[in-house]
């Protein structure tokens, strides 16, 4: 029985006093008889026997009556699980057997649209059907869905598309999948558009603006695309705006389809309107700034309200620049015979002021710092705020901020008044502002009445309340209580919970009685979770990450957490979660989880450059300390995701530059073994690089790493690495007698572990917190390996805010390489440091010991660096400055670490190099853009060699040439130094 049929029957019974008729059967002969049994047909129902018994409210042994039967059918109907309900009776002994014959409802599950090339994309087509996940489904909805699809298809050039649909039902869960199969036919081509009305612009220029042609018409016209046509309208509007046709109107009059040529002719109705010229008098202001400040440009019309708003915006603009007395008026000149109109804004800037003094008085409850940190007005400070920050609007906002602070702490009658003193301390263009606070009495909650809460939940709900007896009263606290309580109820299966608050003034002065009335409403539980859309992904991978489970309360927070966990896998383009039958009044609900798997393959390209002291010829020995150079680089990467349906990812990346060529392949298993705290990575690389200028190395390396997230701020990493490094002996720039030793291939097998502790407030630009890392490794002396050593690297960084936006940051880095073999550690295994992230007094990898013949760096067995920075605002909000001091070096051995700052001789490199300097930071979305200028007074002096490689080998050339690392260095990069 449909809903109208049901309610008609009920209404007829109530008005006529007759017995209701279900399916044409008169049950009145059975009224007053005992119900012997109750049956449902079909026997299997979408609701459990327990729920059915609760809904009908009838049981064997009850007396059958008209009103209880009507109520039973009404409750079954409001469950939302049925589209037809018929009650039938049959004599059984002295009583009656009652049978409910039902027809189940069906609900939308997966909707797919296939066969259409983009555009439109699948999401646009699916949304066009207006078939929402979990909503009731009827066949009558399909014609409307197909009509909407046809509209989208025609808008994208498919005028001959045919649509057919298929539905497949799963009766056990009342789900229906709907698939639309589309034969799109050919996509129509755009052709020469028609411009009607009064364009006042040449057709040739308008066609060029539409961008409908391929290669300026040499290759014909582009495909029909609704977005392309709409972009054409926007481009034409912008073009008219640039030619002062402010009120130009452009609309699509029609789009005519020609089935013979399969082309579309757009008709644009254009009225250019009169020219509108905007001029300013009394102050210069750019046209671009005018277009941002005057709403007539955004609204593309001229009226008095918009002109007044623009006048106000101009005044505020000049106020923000220090012209606090700025006045702006406007006038409209009479239109010319051609209809052109001129709007004249007259600007009287007045003198330019500085806010030099800001005082806060009358505050007793809050200290000065608490209030000032909420103020937008800032007194003049060099160099960041040369004139301070002040305007009428800013002053009003600060008054409101202070009032909010007081009223949220119980001061209902607080007042704030601002007094502006011009000519502060006798200087005509200096301003002083005083914020006078009248606190008034503080109001407290004397009693709290909480009603409507289940006694078992009373302590739980009270724990969320901030407005308890003895606490200051404020509207903000009451609102927070409402939000906290309702959030708890919504996250524990109470979708209809309500919260009402009322306030009564107590007999005691400055005291409030709060009354909270909660209506809990029905409680919903999870019946089951129905997952759809999985193709390559294994179901267990999803099931292990569900934050909801059958039998649990239906929690909105758990639903959101489920979405987060699945998105974190990185294999789903879309995750939709909905409740089936959302409006039905049933206790247990199905949760529908529908996923759309992302594309398996992705390709990324990148280009960049490195510049600094990285130059010097590969065969030249002239610049052992580096020379200014430029190295472009390019990168291409291919990624395959969701391997084996386990969310594993394989990737390959090729990076090419003049100093490095690298191929990197990796395999990542996130959330290893279903545990989101573990990940497993296999990686291999082949690399040829000259980043250490002493030699060119060819490296092959493979590693396996297990990562563990111990807690929110602590991560552990466990690695095993096998590495083979071959040094091109023809690239070695060291004493020829050492080349046979250091050019030997290096085979290393190492086990290592890392401890990472990150408690920074912002990893890209930290202002407070600390960051610690510890990495320990052991090169195992297996057969065939070339090394046996213990390696330790540690780093400790801390960040301390001194005051608003001023931070002291420091870091200490330490490394130790302990050789456990009789042979020297190969050059590639030594420590190399210096540069933007370790010691800014050196070029990259130029710190530490050097070859005594050529002067090129050969690395060391230990390093120790100390870096300190004072970070402070410089100009405005985006440019900050840094004063820094770096000290330390790479040392030949742990025993030779020294804090001595003088170099003994040109063969001594075991001393501490000092560097100080100034840096600039520009805020960007990807982190600070950094430029550091450093001066190191005690950079190493050394001797080098001038000549060719043949000269070096033959003992000719010029030896013992005095050289020195430049005392001035500069470094440019992205991100803070540490």
mmCIF file of C-alpha atoms in Angstrom, residues 467-601:
data_model
loop_
_atom_site.group_PDB
_atom_site.id
_atom_site.type_symbol
_atom_site.label_atom_id
_atom_site.label_comp_id
_atom_site.label_asym_id
_atom_site.label_seq_id
_atom_site.Cartn_x
_atom_site.Cartn_y
_atom_site.Cartn_z
ATOM 1 C CA UNK A 467 29.238 27.060 33.132
ATOM 2 C CA UNK A 468 29.082 25.365 36.506
ATOM 3 C CA UNK A 469 28.261 26.993 39.878
ATOM 4 C CA UNK A 470 30.972 29.415 40.881
ATOM 5 C CA UNK A 471 32.204 30.015 37.332
ATOM 6 C CA UNK A 472 31.878 33.362 35.496
ATOM 7 C CA UNK A 473 28.762 33.584 33.358
ATOM 8 C CA UNK A 474 28.976 34.394 29.667
ATOM 9 C CA UNK A 475 26.964 33.786 26.545
ATOM 10 C CA UNK A 476 30.093 32.292 24.946
ATOM 11 C CA UNK A 477 30.401 29.675 27.695
ATOM 12 C CA UNK A 478 26.757 28.712 27.324
ATOM 13 C CA UNK A 479 27.248 28.341 23.562
ATOM 14 C CA UNK A 480 30.319 26.178 24.179
ATOM 15 C CA UNK A 481 28.294 24.004 26.570
ATOM 16 C CA UNK A 482 25.600 23.580 23.924
ATOM 17 C CA UNK A 483 28.144 22.594 21.271
ATOM 18 C CA UNK A 484 29.979 20.166 23.556
ATOM 19 C CA UNK A 485 26.820 18.430 24.750
ATOM 20 C CA UNK A 486 25.245 18.126 21.306
ATOM 21 C CA UNK A 487 28.520 16.894 19.816
ATOM 22 C CA UNK A 488 28.592 14.125 22.393
ATOM 23 C CA UNK A 489 25.022 13.124 21.661
ATOM 24 C CA UNK A 490 25.520 13.237 17.871
ATOM 25 C CA UNK A 491 28.659 11.117 18.223
ATOM 26 C CA UNK A 492 26.850 8.576 20.351
ATOM 27 C CA UNK A 493 23.841 7.861 18.168
ATOM 28 C CA UNK A 494 21.329 10.543 19.169
ATOM 29 C CA UNK A 495 20.521 12.340 15.884
ATOM 30 C CA UNK A 496 17.508 14.249 17.233
ATOM 31 C CA UNK A 497 19.081 15.586 20.441
ATOM 32 C CA UNK A 498 18.275 19.202 21.321
ATOM 33 C CA UNK A 499 19.680 21.604 23.895
ATOM 34 C CA UNK A 500 17.826 24.640 25.233
ATOM 35 C CA UNK A 501 19.324 27.146 27.661
ATOM 36 C CA UNK A 502 17.548 29.779 29.713
ATOM 37 C CA UNK A 503 18.837 32.324 32.202
ATOM 38 C CA UNK A 504 17.235 33.538 35.420
ATOM 39 C CA UNK A 505 18.667 36.393 37.488
ATOM 40 C CA UNK A 506 19.171 35.188 41.063
ATOM 41 C CA UNK A 507 18.194 37.121 44.170
ATOM 42 C CA UNK A 508 21.859 37.622 45.035
ATOM 43 C CA UNK A 509 23.552 40.508 43.211
ATOM 44 C CA UNK A 510 25.510 39.642 40.058
ATOM 45 C CA UNK A 511 24.408 36.025 40.148
ATOM 46 C CA UNK A 512 22.778 33.907 37.425
ATOM 47 C CA UNK A 513 20.780 30.688 37.540
ATOM 48 C CA UNK A 514 21.281 28.610 34.401
ATOM 49 C CA UNK A 515 18.696 26.108 33.206
ATOM 50 C CA UNK A 516 19.715 23.546 30.611
ATOM 51 C CA UNK A 517 16.984 21.367 29.104
ATOM 52 C CA UNK A 518 18.131 18.415 27.009
ATOM 53 C CA UNK A 519 15.897 16.314 24.805
ATOM 54 C CA UNK A 520 17.782 13.162 23.970
ATOM 55 C CA UNK A 521 15.395 11.681 21.421
ATOM 56 C CA UNK A 522 15.819 8.283 19.832
ATOM 57 C CA UNK A 523 19.141 6.512 19.694
ATOM 58 C CA UNK A 524 20.459 4.865 16.546
ATOM 59 C CA UNK A 525 22.915 2.013 16.299
ATOM 60 C CA UNK A 526 24.957 0.597 13.448
ATOM 61 C CA UNK A 527 23.264 -2.384 11.867
ATOM 62 C CA UNK A 528 26.089 -3.140 9.458
ATOM 63 C CA UNK A 529 28.598 -1.429 7.162
ATOM 64 C CA UNK A 530 28.007 -1.972 3.447
ATOM 65 C CA UNK A 531 31.087 -1.300 1.331
ATOM 66 C CA UNK A 532 30.894 -0.826 -2.435
ATOM 67 C CA UNK A 533 33.151 0.389 -5.221
ATOM 68 C CA UNK A 534 36.131 -1.862 -4.514
ATOM 69 C CA UNK A 535 37.743 -3.167 -7.688
ATOM 70 C CA UNK A 536 41.440 -3.824 -7.175
ATOM 71 C CA UNK A 537 41.474 -3.150 -3.434
ATOM 72 C CA UNK A 538 41.174 -6.045 -1.037
ATOM 73 C CA UNK A 539 38.109 -5.807 1.251
ATOM 74 C CA UNK A 540 40.153 -6.628 4.360
ATOM 75 C CA UNK A 541 42.256 -3.530 3.772
ATOM 76 C CA UNK A 542 39.134 -1.390 4.135
ATOM 77 C CA UNK A 543 37.480 -3.437 6.875
ATOM 78 C CA UNK A 544 40.504 -3.134 9.154
ATOM 79 C CA UNK A 545 40.302 0.638 8.949
ATOM 80 C CA UNK A 546 36.645 1.112 9.809
ATOM 81 C CA UNK A 547 36.035 3.203 12.906
ATOM 82 C CA UNK A 548 32.403 2.038 13.044
ATOM 83 C CA UNK A 549 31.220 -1.477 13.831
ATOM 84 C CA UNK A 550 27.879 -3.268 14.009
ATOM 85 C CA UNK A 551 26.140 -2.773 17.327
ATOM 86 C CA UNK A 552 27.914 0.479 18.121
ATOM 87 C CA UNK A 553 26.090 3.805 18.425
ATOM 88 C CA UNK A 554 25.858 5.622 15.105
ATOM 89 C CA UNK A 555 28.579 8.237 15.542
ATOM 90 C CA UNK A 556 29.231 11.124 13.162
ATOM 91 C CA UNK A 557 32.756 11.432 14.534
ATOM 92 C CA UNK A 558 33.480 7.765 13.771
ATOM 93 C CA UNK A 559 32.172 8.216 10.230
ATOM 94 C CA UNK A 560 34.536 11.160 9.678
ATOM 95 C CA UNK A 561 37.415 9.171 11.191
ATOM 96 C CA UNK A 562 36.690 6.296 8.791
ATOM 97 C CA UNK A 563 36.908 8.680 5.843
ATOM 98 C CA UNK A 564 40.212 10.074 7.138
ATOM 99 C CA UNK A 565 41.759 6.633 7.531
ATOM 100 C CA UNK A 566 40.771 5.585 4.027
ATOM 101 C CA UNK A 567 41.964 8.809 2.433
ATOM 102 C CA UNK A 568 45.280 8.392 4.282
ATOM 103 C CA UNK A 569 45.864 5.193 2.316
ATOM 104 C CA UNK A 570 46.338 7.370 -0.757
ATOM 105 C CA UNK A 571 44.513 4.983 -3.103
ATOM 106 C CA UNK A 572 41.001 6.448 -3.149
ATOM 107 C CA UNK A 573 39.962 9.475 -5.179
ATOM 108 C CA UNK A 574 36.661 9.682 -3.345
ATOM 109 C CA UNK A 575 35.217 8.220 -0.142
ATOM 110 C CA UNK A 576 31.507 8.784 0.492
ATOM 111 C CA UNK A 577 29.798 7.679 3.691
ATOM 112 C CA UNK A 578 26.044 7.904 4.167
ATOM 113 C CA UNK A 579 23.303 6.390 6.281
ATOM 114 C CA UNK A 580 20.735 4.316 4.471
ATOM 115 C CA UNK A 581 17.144 5.419 5.044
ATOM 116 C CA UNK A 582 18.242 8.589 6.892
ATOM 117 C CA UNK A 583 14.695 9.829 7.641
ATOM 118 C CA UNK A 584 13.242 6.489 8.652
ATOM 119 C CA UNK A 585 12.454 6.007 12.326
ATOM 120 C CA UNK A 586 14.268 2.733 12.872
ATOM 121 C CA UNK A 587 16.791 2.012 15.583
ATOM 122 C CA UNK A 588 19.480 0.143 13.622
ATOM 123 C CA UNK A 589 20.860 1.794 10.475
ATOM 124 C CA UNK A 590 22.994 0.543 7.644
ATOM 125 C CA UNK A 591 26.123 2.652 7.071
ATOM 126 C CA UNK A 592 26.965 2.864 3.374
ATOM 127 C CA UNK A 593 30.609 3.261 2.458
ATOM 128 C CA UNK A 594 31.202 3.960 -1.208
ATOM 129 C CA UNK A 595 34.702 4.414 -2.566
ATOM 130 C CA UNK A 596 36.155 5.393 -5.896
ATOM 131 C CA UNK A 597 39.627 4.073 -6.522
ATOM 132 C CA UNK A 598 42.189 6.564 -7.790
ATOM 133 C CA UNK A 599 44.116 6.093 -10.991
ATOM 134 C CA UNK A 600 46.849 3.527 -10.590
ATOM 135 C CA UNK A 601 49.514 5.388 -12.558
#
